[in-house]
Amino acid sequence: MSHTRRMVEELRRRLGEDAPMCQVQAPLEPIEPPPSRVIPRGAIRDERFAREAAQHTTALVGVGRVGSRYATEVVLQFQAELAVAHAAVAAELSEDWAESAGLPLLRSRVGHHREFLLRPDLGRRLDAQAVAWLEANARRDVDVQPILADGLSAVACMGSGPELMGHFIAQCEALGLRVGTPVLAKYARVWLQDEIGELCRAKVACILLGERPGLGTGDGLSAYMVYEPRVGRNDGERNMISNIHARGMLPADAAQRLARLAQGMIQQRTSGVELDLSAIPGLGGVGGTALREPQVRKRLVEVP
Amino acid sequence: MSRILEPIYPKVLSVRRLPGASPALLRAYGADPDKHTSLGLITCDQDDPTYVALDEATKHADVDVVFAKSFYAGAAHASGPISGEILGVLASGSPDEIEEGLRALLRCLEHDACFYTASECGGIAVFPHVIGSLGRYLSAQAGLQPGDPMAYLVAPPMEHTIALDAALKAAQVEARLILTPPSETNFAAAFLSGTLHDCEAAAAAYAQAVIEVGREPLR
């Protein structure tokens, strides 16, 4: 009720008017008050395409609008998801975890987490200790060098990293490839695979690392592979698979594809844009190419 | 029989949109063609509730009140059936903002801002309106900040003059603007500022005094 209406009713009582204020029907069409629980309305929501597209992605499509703005609910959801992403970026790979995973921990030239975020160049090179460890302990002249790394999401690395690594090694061995000593890299960028692979004299280096978190998804892993890893390889010489997580490609499927990709690289003696993917049998078929199951956005906030 | 302090609901007579108004028209009505492209226009048979409702719109959408003028001698002497006694114009860079602004405006006219009867025969009307939180339009008019409370008081000339004095003495309020009669519609108005509580007390005293003057005009 408006301040004025309340004040006038109070004044009526004071002046001895007992009857309630006459509720004259307003001559206007009734206007619905803003709903407390916002169901975004508007053209976008009403379109069949947007509605169906929204079923197949967790991306922000078909969220509707209120006026020219997002609904409060959408904004809150966005902020919650962004917080998840920030937390994933801020998380660090712990020494304890490396020990429990049973993997030797190699460090890049990065000194601390903030430097890791600000200096990608340092995250692409190994520190002296790591180089010495690899020279002393790693298997040489292997077909595939598997590397697990934190990348931009240590959460993802510590989550499904070991599972993906395990599947990948098993799949490579099943294809008869010689697999190098599995290692874990901290403060690692993708290109760190070049130096590790070069030191191990691997034909193919494969780094599995946490990918830059998206909204509400801090658990995604990406895999990058390069043939004849050498420091200075560029991204055109790499192949990669992204979105390896429960809602995207499952680790088991990804491992199968990666192993076949590695085999294909060794057969064709190249990787990246020059690699003829059509000549690698079974690559496209793994996991199927059909539409994914309808996806449901995980709700992080509820607006009452 | 009509009783005192019954709401006299404003009647919205026309609501139109101009999503891409011509620059010359925009300029003529006080809009800035560099910033504004769309207009929302309204006419209503009560001018002061519409000023309040236009201000309300600025709180809900990115709209500016670029034009709002009362018509001479009020709705009873209007130039046409949909002229009423005011033309208000909202301007924005987006038709969607205009749409949201108009929604807020119409909601305010339906549920909040209206004149009240101040005499048993219904001949005297008073607008003792309390705004809890000003928008960008009226705050600028009154020299206050958006979000400040304000009492917006309107009555016919004699009633207004006596009642305004009562209102100013009834609470800790400050006169921001006193429009002596006659306004375009031959009323008189005042804006008072203070705390919300004081604004309510002043408006109540004002409404009460308007009623009393009407009862005893020759005392």
Short mmCIF file of C-alpha atoms in Angstrom, two decimals:
data_model
loop_
_atom_site.label_atom_id
_atom_site.label_comp_id
_atom_site.label_asym_id
_atom_site.label_seq_id
_atom_site.Cartn_x
_atom_site.Cartn_y
_atom_site.Cartn_z
CA MET A 1 0.00 0.00 0.00
CA SER A 2 1.22 3.47 -0.81
CA HIS A 3 2.37 5.91 1.86
CA THR A 4 -0.35 8.32 0.82
CA ARG A 5 -3.15 5.75 0.92
CA ARG A 6 -2.12 4.69 4.41
CA MET A 7 -1.84 8.28 5.61
CA VAL A 8 -5.27 9.15 4.19
CA GLU A 9 -6.90 6.11 5.82
CA GLU A 10 -5.39 7.10 9.15
CA LEU A 11 -6.66 10.66 8.69
CA ARG A 12 -10.16 9.39 7.85
CA ARG A 13 -10.25 7.48 11.12
CA ARG A 14 -9.14 10.57 12.99
CA LEU A 15 -11.87 12.61 11.38
CA GLY A 16 -14.47 10.07 12.48
CA GLU A 17 -15.01 8.26 9.21
CA ASP A 18 -15.54 4.62 10.25
CA ALA A 19 -16.45 3.05 6.93
CA PRO A 20 -13.55 1.67 4.97
CA MET A 21 -12.31 3.71 2.05
CA CYS A 22 -14.45 3.17 -0.99
CA GLN A 23 -12.63 0.76 -3.28
CA VAL A 24 -13.62 2.29 -6.57
CA GLN A 25 -12.67 0.04 -9.42
CA ALA A 26 -9.80 1.71 -11.10
CA PRO A 27 -10.72 2.51 -14.68
CA LEU A 28 -7.48 0.99 -15.95
CA GLU A 29 -6.92 -2.51 -17.12
CA PRO A 30 -5.49 -4.46 -14.21
CA ILE A 31 -1.71 -4.56 -14.35
CA GLU A 32 -0.10 -7.57 -12.83
CA PRO A 33 2.32 -6.70 -10.04
CA PRO A 34 5.85 -7.87 -10.64
CA PRO A 35 6.03 -11.56 -9.75
CA SER A 36 8.10 -12.31 -6.69
CA ARG A 37 9.54 -15.38 -8.38
CA VAL A 38 10.60 -14.17 -11.77
CA ILE A 39 9.76 -16.37 -14.68
CA PRO A 40 11.64 -14.58 -17.38
CA ARG A 41 9.23 -13.49 -20.05
CA GLY A 42 9.59 -12.00 -23.45
CA ALA A 43 10.17 -12.91 -27.03
CA ILE A 44 13.30 -15.00 -26.57
CA ARG A 45 11.72 -17.37 -24.12
CA ASP A 46 8.73 -17.82 -26.35
CA GLU A 47 10.67 -18.92 -29.35
CA ARG A 48 10.66 -22.62 -29.93
CA PHE A 49 14.23 -22.65 -31.17
CA ALA A 50 15.60 -20.95 -28.07
CA ARG A 51 13.62 -23.24 -25.83
CA GLU A 52 14.90 -26.35 -27.53
CA ALA A 53 18.44 -25.07 -27.86
CA ALA A 54 18.47 -24.29 -24.15
CA GLN A 55 17.74 -27.94 -23.46
CA HIS A 56 20.97 -29.04 -25.02
CA THR A 57 23.38 -26.70 -23.35
CA THR A 58 24.17 -25.27 -20.01
CA ALA A 59 25.08 -22.00 -21.74
CA LEU A 60 23.04 -18.87 -21.06
CA VAL A 61 20.57 -19.11 -23.91
CA GLY A 62 16.82 -18.72 -23.72
CA VAL A 63 16.97 -17.08 -20.31
CA GLY A 64 14.47 -14.39 -21.31
CA ARG A 65 14.47 -10.84 -20.11
CA VAL A 66 12.62 -8.39 -17.96
CA GLY A 67 12.46 -5.17 -19.88
CA SER A 68 15.87 -4.86 -21.40
CA ARG A 69 17.58 -6.52 -18.45
CA TYR A 70 18.10 -10.04 -17.14
CA ALA A 71 15.71 -11.36 -14.53
CA THR A 72 17.01 -11.20 -10.97
CA GLU A 73 17.05 -14.97 -10.85
CA VAL A 74 19.27 -15.14 -13.91
CA VAL A 75 21.67 -12.55 -12.50
CA LEU A 76 21.94 -14.39 -9.18
CA GLN A 77 22.52 -17.68 -10.95
CA PHE A 78 25.17 -16.03 -13.09
CA GLN A 79 26.94 -14.59 -10.06
CA ALA A 80 26.87 -17.94 -8.27
CA GLU A 81 28.30 -19.69 -11.31
CA LEU A 82 30.96 -17.04 -11.72
CA ALA A 83 31.90 -17.60 -8.08
CA VAL A 84 32.36 -21.31 -8.78
CA ALA A 85 34.61 -20.44 -11.69
CA HIS A 86 36.64 -17.99 -9.59
CA ALA A 87 37.05 -20.60 -6.86
CA ALA A 88 38.29 -23.12 -9.41
CA VAL A 89 40.86 -20.67 -10.77
CA ALA A 90 42.00 -19.81 -7.25
CA ALA A 91 42.42 -23.43 -6.18
CA GLU A 92 45.94 -24.84 -6.03
CA LEU A 93 47.35 -28.29 -6.50
CA SER A 94 48.61 -29.45 -3.13
CA GLU A 95 51.79 -31.43 -2.52
CA ASP A 96 49.80 -33.86 -0.39
CA TRP A 97 47.48 -34.62 -3.23
CA ALA A 98 50.39 -35.28 -5.59
CA GLU A 99 51.77 -37.77 -3.09
CA SER A 100 48.44 -39.50 -2.62
CA ALA A 101 47.97 -39.72 -6.39
CA GLY A 102 51.34 -41.50 -6.57
CA LEU A 103 52.68 -39.22 -9.28
CA PRO A 104 56.02 -37.38 -9.30
CA LEU A 105 55.40 -33.64 -9.04
CA LEU A 106 57.21 -31.43 -11.53
CA ARG A 107 57.10 -27.67 -11.24
CA SER A 108 57.27 -25.03 -13.89
CA ARG A 109 59.37 -21.90 -13.45
CA VAL A 110 56.44 -20.20 -11.74
CA GLY A 111 57.07 -19.30 -8.10
CA HIS A 112 53.57 -18.73 -6.78
CA HIS A 113 49.95 -18.82 -7.85
CA ARG A 114 49.58 -15.16 -8.73
CA GLU A 115 52.64 -15.31 -10.90
CA PHE A 116 51.16 -18.36 -12.56
CA LEU A 117 48.09 -16.38 -13.58
CA LEU A 118 50.09 -13.36 -14.75
CA ARG A 119 53.04 -15.05 -16.46
CA PRO A 120 51.97 -17.74 -18.93
CA ASP A 121 55.51 -17.79 -20.31
CA LEU A 122 56.94 -19.08 -17.02
CA GLY A 123 54.26 -21.77 -16.84
CA ARG A 124 55.50 -23.16 -20.17
CA ARG A 125 58.98 -24.08 -18.95
CA LEU A 126 60.21 -26.55 -16.33
CA ASP A 127 62.32 -25.47 -13.40
CA ALA A 128 65.83 -26.90 -13.02
CA GLN A 129 64.80 -29.45 -10.40
CA ALA A 130 62.12 -30.89 -12.65
CA VAL A 131 64.51 -31.09 -15.59
CA ALA A 132 67.02 -32.96 -13.41
CA TRP A 133 64.35 -35.32 -12.14
CA LEU A 134 63.17 -36.17 -15.64
CA GLU A 135 66.72 -36.72 -16.88
CA ALA A 136 67.41 -39.04 -13.98
CA ASN A 137 64.15 -40.98 -13.70
CA ALA A 138 61.93 -40.76 -16.75
CA ARG A 139 61.61 -43.50 -19.33
CA ARG A 140 63.13 -42.39 -22.65
CA ASP A 141 62.27 -43.06 -26.28
CA VAL A 142 58.63 -43.71 -25.57
CA ASP A 143 55.67 -43.42 -27.92
CA VAL A 144 53.45 -41.44 -25.62
CA GLN A 145 54.37 -39.24 -22.67
CA PRO A 146 51.33 -38.71 -20.40
CA ILE A 147 51.30 -35.57 -18.27
CA LEU A 148 48.62 -34.61 -15.78
CA ALA A 149 48.61 -30.90 -14.86
CA ASP A 150 46.66 -28.32 -12.95
CA GLY A 151 46.30 -25.76 -15.71
CA LEU A 152 43.65 -23.19 -14.86
CA SER A 153 41.58 -25.51 -12.70
CA ALA A 154 43.34 -27.57 -10.04
CA VAL A 155 39.85 -28.66 -8.98
CA ALA A 156 39.31 -30.43 -12.28
CA CYS A 157 42.81 -31.90 -12.19
CA MET A 158 42.31 -33.35 -8.73
CA GLY A 159 38.77 -34.42 -9.61
CA SER A 160 38.66 -36.51 -12.76
CA GLY A 161 42.36 -36.14 -13.65
CA PRO A 162 43.56 -39.50 -12.32
CA GLU A 163 40.62 -41.29 -13.90
CA LEU A 164 41.31 -39.78 -17.33
CA MET A 165 45.05 -40.46 -16.98
CA GLY A 166 44.38 -44.09 -15.98
CA HIS A 167 42.04 -44.71 -18.89
CA PHE A 168 44.39 -43.01 -21.31
CA ILE A 169 47.41 -45.08 -20.30
CA ALA A 170 45.35 -48.28 -20.45
CA GLN A 171 44.02 -47.41 -23.92
CA CYS A 172 47.51 -46.58 -25.23
CA GLU A 173 48.87 -49.84 -23.92
CA ALA A 174 45.95 -51.68 -25.50
CA LEU A 175 46.98 -50.20 -28.85
CA GLY A 176 50.55 -51.39 -28.27
CA LEU A 177 52.07 -47.98 -27.65
CA ARG A 178 55.00 -47.57 -25.27
CA VAL A 179 53.91 -45.23 -22.52
CA GLY A 180 56.35 -43.00 -20.66
CA THR A 181 56.54 -42.33 -16.92
CA PRO A 182 53.32 -40.58 -15.91
CA VAL A 183 54.05 -37.22 -14.27
CA LEU A 184 52.12 -34.49 -12.56
CA ALA A 185 52.94 -30.86 -13.31
CA LYS A 186 52.14 -27.90 -11.12
CA TYR A 187 51.59 -24.34 -12.38
CA ALA A 188 51.55 -25.79 -15.85
CA ARG A 189 50.47 -24.27 -19.13
CA VAL A 190 49.77 -26.39 -22.20
CA TRP A 191 53.17 -25.75 -23.81
CA LEU A 192 54.94 -27.38 -20.87
CA GLN A 193 54.28 -30.63 -22.71
CA ASP A 194 56.87 -29.59 -25.30
CA GLU A 195 59.75 -29.50 -22.84
CA ILE A 196 58.68 -32.61 -20.92
CA GLY A 197 58.13 -34.56 -24.14
CA GLU A 198 61.45 -33.39 -25.58
CA LEU A 199 63.37 -34.46 -22.46
CA CYS A 200 61.71 -37.89 -22.56
CA ARG A 201 62.31 -38.14 -26.29
CA ALA A 202 58.66 -39.05 -26.71
CA LYS A 203 57.04 -39.30 -30.13
CA VAL A 204 53.83 -37.83 -28.76
CA ALA A 205 53.31 -35.77 -25.62
CA CYS A 206 49.86 -35.58 -24.12
CA ILE A 207 49.03 -33.11 -21.38
CA LEU A 208 45.74 -33.45 -19.52
CA LEU A 209 44.94 -30.26 -17.66
CA GLY A 210 42.19 -28.30 -16.01
CA GLU A 211 40.65 -25.91 -18.47
CA ARG A 212 39.71 -22.29 -17.93
CA PRO A 213 36.52 -22.62 -15.88
CA GLY A 214 33.28 -21.57 -17.48
CA LEU A 215 30.11 -20.62 -15.66
CA GLY A 216 29.43 -23.18 -12.98
CA THR A 217 31.91 -25.61 -14.52
CA GLY A 218 35.19 -25.66 -12.69
CA ASP A 219 35.59 -29.38 -13.33
CA GLY A 220 36.41 -29.48 -17.05
CA LEU A 221 39.60 -31.05 -18.35
CA SER A 222 41.24 -30.53 -21.72
CA ALA A 223 43.77 -32.76 -23.41
CA TYR A 224 46.44 -31.42 -25.78
CA MET A 225 48.65 -33.63 -27.90
CA VAL A 226 51.65 -32.83 -30.06
CA TYR A 227 53.84 -34.98 -32.28
CA GLU A 228 57.59 -34.71 -31.74
CA PRO A 229 57.33 -32.29 -28.83
CA ARG A 230 60.01 -29.58 -28.97
CA VAL A 231 60.17 -26.29 -27.14
CA GLY A 232 58.75 -23.72 -29.55
CA ARG A 233 55.99 -25.83 -31.07
CA ASN A 234 52.98 -23.70 -31.90
CA ASP A 235 49.29 -24.33 -31.40
CA GLY A 236 48.77 -25.20 -35.05
CA GLU A 237 50.84 -28.29 -34.39
CA ARG A 238 48.60 -29.54 -31.58
CA ASN A 239 45.35 -31.44 -31.40
CA MET A 240 43.05 -31.07 -28.46
CA ILE A 241 39.86 -32.32 -26.88
CA SER A 242 38.03 -30.02 -24.51
CA ASN A 243 35.09 -30.29 -22.13
CA ILE A 244 36.08 -33.59 -20.60
CA HIS A 245 33.72 -33.74 -17.66
CA ALA A 246 30.52 -35.40 -16.51
CA ARG A 247 28.27 -33.15 -18.62
CA GLY A 248 30.53 -33.14 -21.65
CA MET A 249 32.73 -35.94 -22.93
CA LEU A 250 33.22 -38.63 -20.34
CA PRO A 251 36.84 -39.42 -19.37
CA ALA A 252 36.58 -42.99 -20.67
CA ASP A 253 35.38 -41.82 -24.11
CA ALA A 254 38.00 -39.10 -24.22
CA ALA A 255 40.78 -41.54 -23.32
CA GLN A 256 39.79 -43.82 -26.20
CA ARG A 257 39.83 -40.95 -28.67
CA LEU A 258 43.13 -39.63 -27.35
CA ALA A 259 44.82 -43.03 -27.66
CA ARG A 260 43.64 -43.38 -31.28
CA LEU A 261 44.77 -39.84 -31.96
CA ALA A 262 48.22 -40.63 -30.58
CA GLN A 263 48.41 -43.73 -32.73
CA GLY A 264 47.33 -41.71 -35.77
CA MET A 265 50.02 -39.09 -35.10
CA ILE A 266 52.72 -41.71 -34.91
CA GLN A 267 51.52 -43.34 -38.14
CA GLN A 268 51.24 -40.04 -40.03
CA ARG A 269 54.32 -38.56 -38.32
CA THR A 270 52.62 -35.25 -37.76
CA SER A 271 50.02 -33.52 -35.64
CA GLY A 272 47.86 -30.40 -35.63
CA VAL A 273 46.38 -29.03 -38.80
CA GLU A 274 48.47 -31.34 -40.94
CA LEU A 275 47.05 -34.44 -39.28
CA ASP A 276 44.46 -36.14 -41.47
CA LEU A 277 41.78 -37.01 -38.96
CA SER A 278 39.70 -38.81 -41.58
CA ALA A 279 42.48 -41.38 -41.95
CA ILE A 280 42.35 -42.29 -38.26
CA PRO A 281 39.86 -45.10 -37.90
CA GLY A 282 37.13 -44.92 -35.33
CA LEU A 283 37.95 -41.43 -34.15
CA GLY A 284 34.64 -39.85 -34.99
CA GLY A 285 32.66 -42.87 -33.96
CA VAL A 286 33.80 -42.98 -30.38
CA GLY A 287 31.13 -41.55 -28.19
CA GLY A 288 28.91 -40.96 -31.20
CA THR A 289 28.18 -37.75 -33.01
CA ALA A 290 24.49 -37.57 -32.14
CA LEU A 291 22.98 -34.80 -30.07
CA ARG A 292 23.68 -35.05 -26.39
CA GLU A 293 21.01 -35.89 -23.92
CA PRO A 294 19.01 -32.84 -22.83
CA GLN A 295 20.94 -30.97 -20.20
CA VAL A 296 19.62 -29.35 -17.08
CA ARG A 297 21.34 -26.33 -15.63
CA LYS A 298 22.42 -27.09 -12.14
CA ARG A 299 20.64 -24.63 -9.90
CA LEU A 300 23.00 -22.88 -7.51
CA VAL A 301 20.52 -20.34 -6.16
CA GLU A 302 16.81 -20.38 -5.54
CA VAL A 303 14.86 -17.14 -5.61
CA PRO A 304 11.96 -17.53 -3.22
CA MET B 1 -23.66 10.82 -1.00
CA SER B 2 -20.01 11.27 -1.42
CA ARG B 3 -17.81 11.12 1.62
CA ILE B 4 -14.60 12.90 2.38
CA LEU B 5 -11.20 11.54 1.50
CA GLU B 6 -12.38 9.08 -1.07
CA PRO B 7 -9.91 8.47 -3.87
CA ILE B 8 -10.77 10.12 -7.17
CA TYR B 9 -9.08 7.76 -9.56
CA PRO B 10 -7.20 9.33 -12.43
CA LYS B 11 -8.35 8.30 -15.87
CA VAL B 12 -5.66 7.54 -18.37
CA LEU B 13 -6.94 8.88 -21.66
CA SER B 14 -4.19 7.83 -24.03
CA VAL B 15 -0.91 5.95 -23.99
CA ARG B 16 1.18 5.89 -27.13
CA ARG B 17 4.74 4.93 -28.06
CA LEU B 18 7.05 6.41 -30.65
CA PRO B 19 9.89 3.86 -30.92
CA GLY B 20 11.89 5.90 -33.41
CA ALA B 21 10.82 9.49 -33.09
CA SER B 22 12.20 12.04 -35.58
CA PRO B 23 15.12 14.09 -34.24
CA ALA B 24 13.27 17.39 -34.72
CA LEU B 25 10.37 16.14 -32.62
CA LEU B 26 12.75 14.78 -29.98
CA ARG B 27 14.48 18.13 -29.72
CA ALA B 28 11.19 20.06 -29.57
CA TYR B 29 9.99 17.99 -26.64
CA GLY B 30 13.20 18.38 -24.71
CA ALA B 31 14.81 15.05 -25.58
CA ASP B 32 18.38 14.63 -26.77
CA PRO B 33 18.52 12.86 -30.15
CA ASP B 34 22.05 11.63 -29.33
CA LYS B 35 20.74 9.79 -26.29
CA HIS B 36 17.04 9.26 -26.86
CA THR B 37 15.35 7.48 -29.73
CA SER B 38 12.07 6.35 -28.26
CA LEU B 39 9.23 8.20 -26.63
CA GLY B 40 6.35 7.09 -24.47
CA LEU B 41 3.45 9.52 -24.27
CA ILE B 42 0.52 9.69 -21.93
CA THR B 43 -2.46 11.95 -21.35
CA CYS B 44 -4.52 11.77 -18.20
CA ASP B 45 -7.36 13.72 -16.63
CA GLN B 46 -5.34 14.45 -13.46
CA ASP B 47 -2.07 16.30 -13.85
CA ASP B 48 -0.39 15.99 -10.46
CA PRO B 49 -0.80 12.22 -10.08
CA THR B 50 0.72 11.97 -13.55
CA TYR B 51 3.76 14.03 -12.53
CA VAL B 52 4.22 11.62 -9.64
CA ALA B 53 3.72 8.61 -11.91
CA LEU B 54 6.23 9.96 -14.46
CA ASP B 55 8.73 10.27 -11.62
CA GLU B 56 7.90 6.73 -10.56
CA ALA B 57 8.79 5.55 -14.07
CA THR B 58 12.33 6.90 -13.68
CA LYS B 59 12.79 4.61 -10.70
CA HIS B 60 11.90 1.49 -12.68
CA ALA B 61 13.46 2.04 -16.06
CA ASP B 62 16.20 3.98 -17.78
CA VAL B 63 13.82 6.68 -18.94
CA ASP B 64 13.94 10.46 -18.68
CA VAL B 65 10.90 12.66 -18.23
CA VAL B 66 11.63 15.15 -20.99
CA PHE B 67 8.25 16.84 -21.19
CA ALA B 68 5.34 17.20 -18.78
CA LYS B 69 2.94 20.11 -18.97
CA SER B 70 -0.51 20.75 -17.57
CA PHE B 71 -3.23 22.17 -19.82
CA TYR B 72 -4.97 25.41 -19.10
CA ALA B 73 -8.06 25.28 -16.88
CA GLY B 74 -7.81 21.53 -16.42
CA ALA B 75 -9.55 18.45 -17.71
CA ALA B 76 -13.01 20.00 -17.56
CA HIS B 77 -11.97 22.37 -20.35
CA ALA B 78 -9.89 20.03 -22.43
CA SER B 79 -9.18 20.57 -26.11
CA GLY B 80 -10.42 17.09 -26.97
CA PRO B 81 -11.74 13.86 -25.50
CA ILE B 82 -8.27 12.38 -24.96
CA SER B 83 -6.45 15.58 -24.03
CA GLY B 84 -7.20 15.52 -20.32
CA GLU B 85 -5.12 17.99 -18.39
CA ILE B 86 -1.59 16.82 -18.96
CA LEU B 87 0.73 15.45 -21.60
CA GLY B 88 3.71 13.58 -20.20
CA VAL B 89 6.58 12.28 -22.30
CA LEU B 90 9.16 9.67 -21.33
CA ALA B 91 12.27 9.35 -23.49
CA SER B 92 14.85 6.60 -23.70
CA GLY B 93 17.36 4.98 -25.98
CA SER B 94 15.39 1.77 -26.04
CA PRO B 95 11.71 0.98 -26.68
CA ASP B 96 11.95 -1.72 -24.02
CA GLU B 97 12.87 0.83 -21.39
CA ILE B 98 9.90 2.94 -22.49
CA GLU B 99 7.68 -0.11 -22.10
CA GLU B 100 8.95 -0.77 -18.58
CA GLY B 101 8.65 2.90 -17.72
CA LEU B 102 5.05 3.02 -18.91
CA ARG B 103 4.21 -0.09 -16.89
CA ALA B 104 5.51 1.56 -13.73
CA LEU B 105 3.74 4.79 -14.61
CA LEU B 106 0.36 3.13 -15.13
CA ARG B 107 0.81 1.01 -12.01
CA CYS B 108 1.43 4.16 -9.98
CA LEU B 109 -1.65 5.88 -11.41
CA GLU B 110 -3.78 2.87 -10.64
CA HIS B 111 -2.56 2.04 -7.17
CA ASP B 112 -0.95 5.10 -5.67
CA ALA B 113 -1.21 8.65 -6.94
CA CYS B 114 -4.67 10.23 -7.04
CA PHE B 115 -6.65 13.19 -5.81
CA TYR B 116 -9.04 12.72 -2.88
CA THR B 117 -12.40 14.31 -2.21
CA ALA B 118 -12.14 17.02 0.42
CA SER B 119 -15.79 17.95 0.79
CA GLU B 120 -18.97 15.98 1.29
CA CYS B 121 -20.45 17.28 -1.93
CA GLY B 122 -17.32 16.25 -3.78
CA GLY B 123 -16.57 19.71 -5.17
CA ILE B 124 -13.19 20.12 -3.52
CA ALA B 125 -10.26 17.90 -4.42
CA VAL B 126 -6.98 17.61 -2.56
CA PHE B 127 -3.72 15.91 -3.48
CA PRO B 128 -1.87 15.24 -0.20
CA HIS B 129 0.66 12.92 -1.74
CA VAL B 130 3.61 11.43 0.12
CA ILE B 131 6.48 10.04 -1.90
CA GLY B 132 8.66 7.65 0.10
CA SER B 133 11.51 7.73 -2.37
CA LEU B 134 11.86 10.29 -5.14
CA GLY B 135 12.85 9.40 -8.68
CA ARG B 136 15.16 11.41 -10.89
CA TYR B 137 12.48 13.71 -12.27
CA LEU B 138 10.80 15.22 -9.21
CA SER B 139 14.02 15.21 -7.20
CA ALA B 140 15.53 17.53 -9.80
CA GLN B 141 12.41 19.71 -9.76
CA ALA B 142 12.52 19.99 -5.99
CA GLY B 143 16.27 20.31 -5.62
CA LEU B 144 16.43 17.06 -3.65
CA GLN B 145 18.30 13.82 -4.17
CA PRO B 146 16.76 10.72 -5.76
CA GLY B 147 15.62 8.52 -2.89
CA ASP B 148 14.63 11.39 -0.62
CA PRO B 149 11.07 11.49 0.76
CA MET B 150 8.81 14.38 -0.22
CA ALA B 151 5.27 15.64 0.32
CA TYR B 152 3.57 16.78 -2.87
CA LEU B 153 0.60 18.95 -1.89
CA VAL B 154 -2.05 20.36 -4.20
CA ALA B 155 -5.40 22.01 -3.55
CA PRO B 156 -7.49 24.93 -4.86
CA PRO B 157 -6.07 28.39 -4.10
CA MET B 158 -7.71 29.33 -0.80
CA GLU B 159 -7.65 25.84 0.66
CA HIS B 160 -4.04 25.41 -0.39
CA THR B 161 -2.85 28.63 1.17
CA ILE B 162 -4.41 27.95 4.56
CA ALA B 163 -3.51 24.24 4.49
CA LEU B 164 0.10 24.81 3.47
CA ASP B 165 0.57 27.03 6.49
CA ALA B 166 -0.87 24.25 8.65
CA ALA B 167 1.36 21.67 7.03
CA LEU B 168 4.52 23.72 7.53
CA LYS B 169 3.66 24.13 11.20
CA ALA B 170 2.63 20.52 11.77
CA ALA B 171 5.99 18.85 11.23
CA GLN B 172 9.70 19.39 10.71
CA VAL B 173 9.44 20.03 7.00
CA GLU B 174 11.04 22.47 4.66
CA ALA B 175 9.28 24.13 1.74
CA ARG B 176 11.19 23.21 -1.41
CA LEU B 177 8.84 24.78 -3.89
CA ILE B 178 5.69 26.82 -3.39
CA LEU B 179 3.64 27.46 -6.52
CA THR B 180 1.21 30.25 -5.80
CA PRO B 181 -2.13 30.21 -7.62
CA PRO B 182 -3.10 30.05 -10.33
CA SER B 183 -1.33 27.12 -11.91
CA GLU B 184 -2.33 26.18 -15.47
CA THR B 185 -5.22 24.26 -13.92
CA ASN B 186 -5.98 27.05 -11.42
CA PHE B 187 -4.74 25.01 -8.47
CA ALA B 188 -1.77 25.72 -6.24
CA ALA B 189 0.98 23.35 -5.18
CA ALA B 190 3.91 22.86 -2.85
CA PHE B 191 6.77 20.44 -2.37
CA LEU B 192 7.87 19.84 1.21
CA SER B 193 10.89 17.84 2.29
CA GLY B 194 11.79 16.20 5.56
CA THR B 195 11.86 12.71 6.95
CA LEU B 196 9.21 10.34 5.67
CA HIS B 197 7.42 10.60 8.98
CA ASP B 198 7.39 14.38 8.88
CA CYS B 199 6.25 14.39 5.27
CA GLU B 200 3.32 12.16 6.21
CA ALA B 201 2.42 14.34 9.18
CA ALA B 202 2.56 17.47 7.02
CA ALA B 203 0.43 15.90 4.30
CA ALA B 204 -2.13 14.75 6.85
CA ALA B 205 -2.32 18.21 8.38
CA TYR B 206 -2.63 19.67 4.89
CA ALA B 207 -5.51 17.36 3.90
CA GLN B 208 -7.29 18.03 7.16
CA ALA B 209 -6.95 21.80 6.78
CA VAL B 210 -8.25 21.67 3.20
CA ILE B 211 -11.36 19.88 4.48
CA GLU B 212 -11.83 22.42 7.27
CA VAL B 213 -11.50 25.43 4.96
CA GLY B 214 -14.10 23.90 2.68
CA ARG B 215 -16.50 23.49 5.55
CA GLU B 216 -16.09 27.02 6.87
CA PRO B 217 -15.01 29.24 4.00
CA LEU B 218 -16.39 32.43 5.60
CA ARG B 219 -15.24 31.97 9.15
#
